[in-house]
Coordinates of C-alpha atoms in Angstrom, one line a residue:
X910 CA -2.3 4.7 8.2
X911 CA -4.6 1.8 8.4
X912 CA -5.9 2.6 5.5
X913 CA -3.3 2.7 3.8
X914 CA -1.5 0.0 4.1
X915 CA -5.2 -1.7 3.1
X916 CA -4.8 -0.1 -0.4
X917 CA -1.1 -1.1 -0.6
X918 CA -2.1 -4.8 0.2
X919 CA -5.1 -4.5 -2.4
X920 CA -2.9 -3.8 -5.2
X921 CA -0.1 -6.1 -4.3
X922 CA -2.4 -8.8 -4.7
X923 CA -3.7 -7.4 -7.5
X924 CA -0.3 -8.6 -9.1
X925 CA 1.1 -4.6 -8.8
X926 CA 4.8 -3.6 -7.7
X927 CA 4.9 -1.2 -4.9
X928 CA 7.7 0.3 -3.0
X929 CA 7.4 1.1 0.1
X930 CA 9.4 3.5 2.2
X931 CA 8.6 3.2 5.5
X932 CA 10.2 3.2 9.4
X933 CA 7.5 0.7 10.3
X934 CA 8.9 -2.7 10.8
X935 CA 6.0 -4.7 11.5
X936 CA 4.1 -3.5 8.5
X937 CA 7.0 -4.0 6.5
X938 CA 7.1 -7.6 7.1
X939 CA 3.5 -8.3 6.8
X940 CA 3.2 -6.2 3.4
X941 CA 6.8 -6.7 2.2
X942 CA 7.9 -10.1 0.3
X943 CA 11.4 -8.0 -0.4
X944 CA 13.2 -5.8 1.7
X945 CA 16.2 -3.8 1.7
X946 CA 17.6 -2.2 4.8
X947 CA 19.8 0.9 3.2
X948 CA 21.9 3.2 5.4
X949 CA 23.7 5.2 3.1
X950 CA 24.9 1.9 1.0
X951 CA 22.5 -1.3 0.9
X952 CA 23.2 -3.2 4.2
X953 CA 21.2 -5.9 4.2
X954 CA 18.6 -7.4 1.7
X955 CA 16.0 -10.0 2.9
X956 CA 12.7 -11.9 1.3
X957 CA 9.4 -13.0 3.1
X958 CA 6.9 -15.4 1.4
X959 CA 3.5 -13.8 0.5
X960 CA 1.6 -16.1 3.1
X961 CA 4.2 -15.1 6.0
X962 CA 2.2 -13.6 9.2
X963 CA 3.3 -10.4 10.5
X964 CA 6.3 -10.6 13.7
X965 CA 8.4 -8.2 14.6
X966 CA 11.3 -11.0 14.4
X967 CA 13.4 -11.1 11.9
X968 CA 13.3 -7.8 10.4
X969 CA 13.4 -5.9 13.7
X970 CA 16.9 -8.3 13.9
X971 CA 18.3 -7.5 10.4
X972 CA 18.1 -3.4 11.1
X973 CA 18.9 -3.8 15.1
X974 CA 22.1 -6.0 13.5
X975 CA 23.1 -2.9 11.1
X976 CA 22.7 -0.3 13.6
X977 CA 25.7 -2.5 15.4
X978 CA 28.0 -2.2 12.4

């Protein structure tokens, strides 16, 4: 998966759009400058900057918040 997510980074900063369906919250912040929590309707829609360094903050918060609803 490693591997991966090293291609996925290569061609986002090649300037490409990607989307990226994944359960992975860490990775999803640190490759992710969009994201869009969805269960069943859009819940939740948050941006990162491109230079942001991976946490498991406030993602894991945002999806931990719509499991609550």
């Amino acid at each position: 998966s490693q591997a991966f997510f090293a291609e996925v980074r290569k061609r986002v900063n090649d300037g490409l759009t990607c989307l990226l369906v994944t359960h992975d919250l860490p990775a999803a912040e640190s490759l992710c400058d969009r994201v869009i929590i969805v269960n069943r309707e859009i819940k939740k829609e948050m941006t990162f900057s491109n230079t942001r360094v991976c946490s498991t903050g406030p993602l894991f918060a945002a999806w931990k918040e719509v499991l609550t609803e």
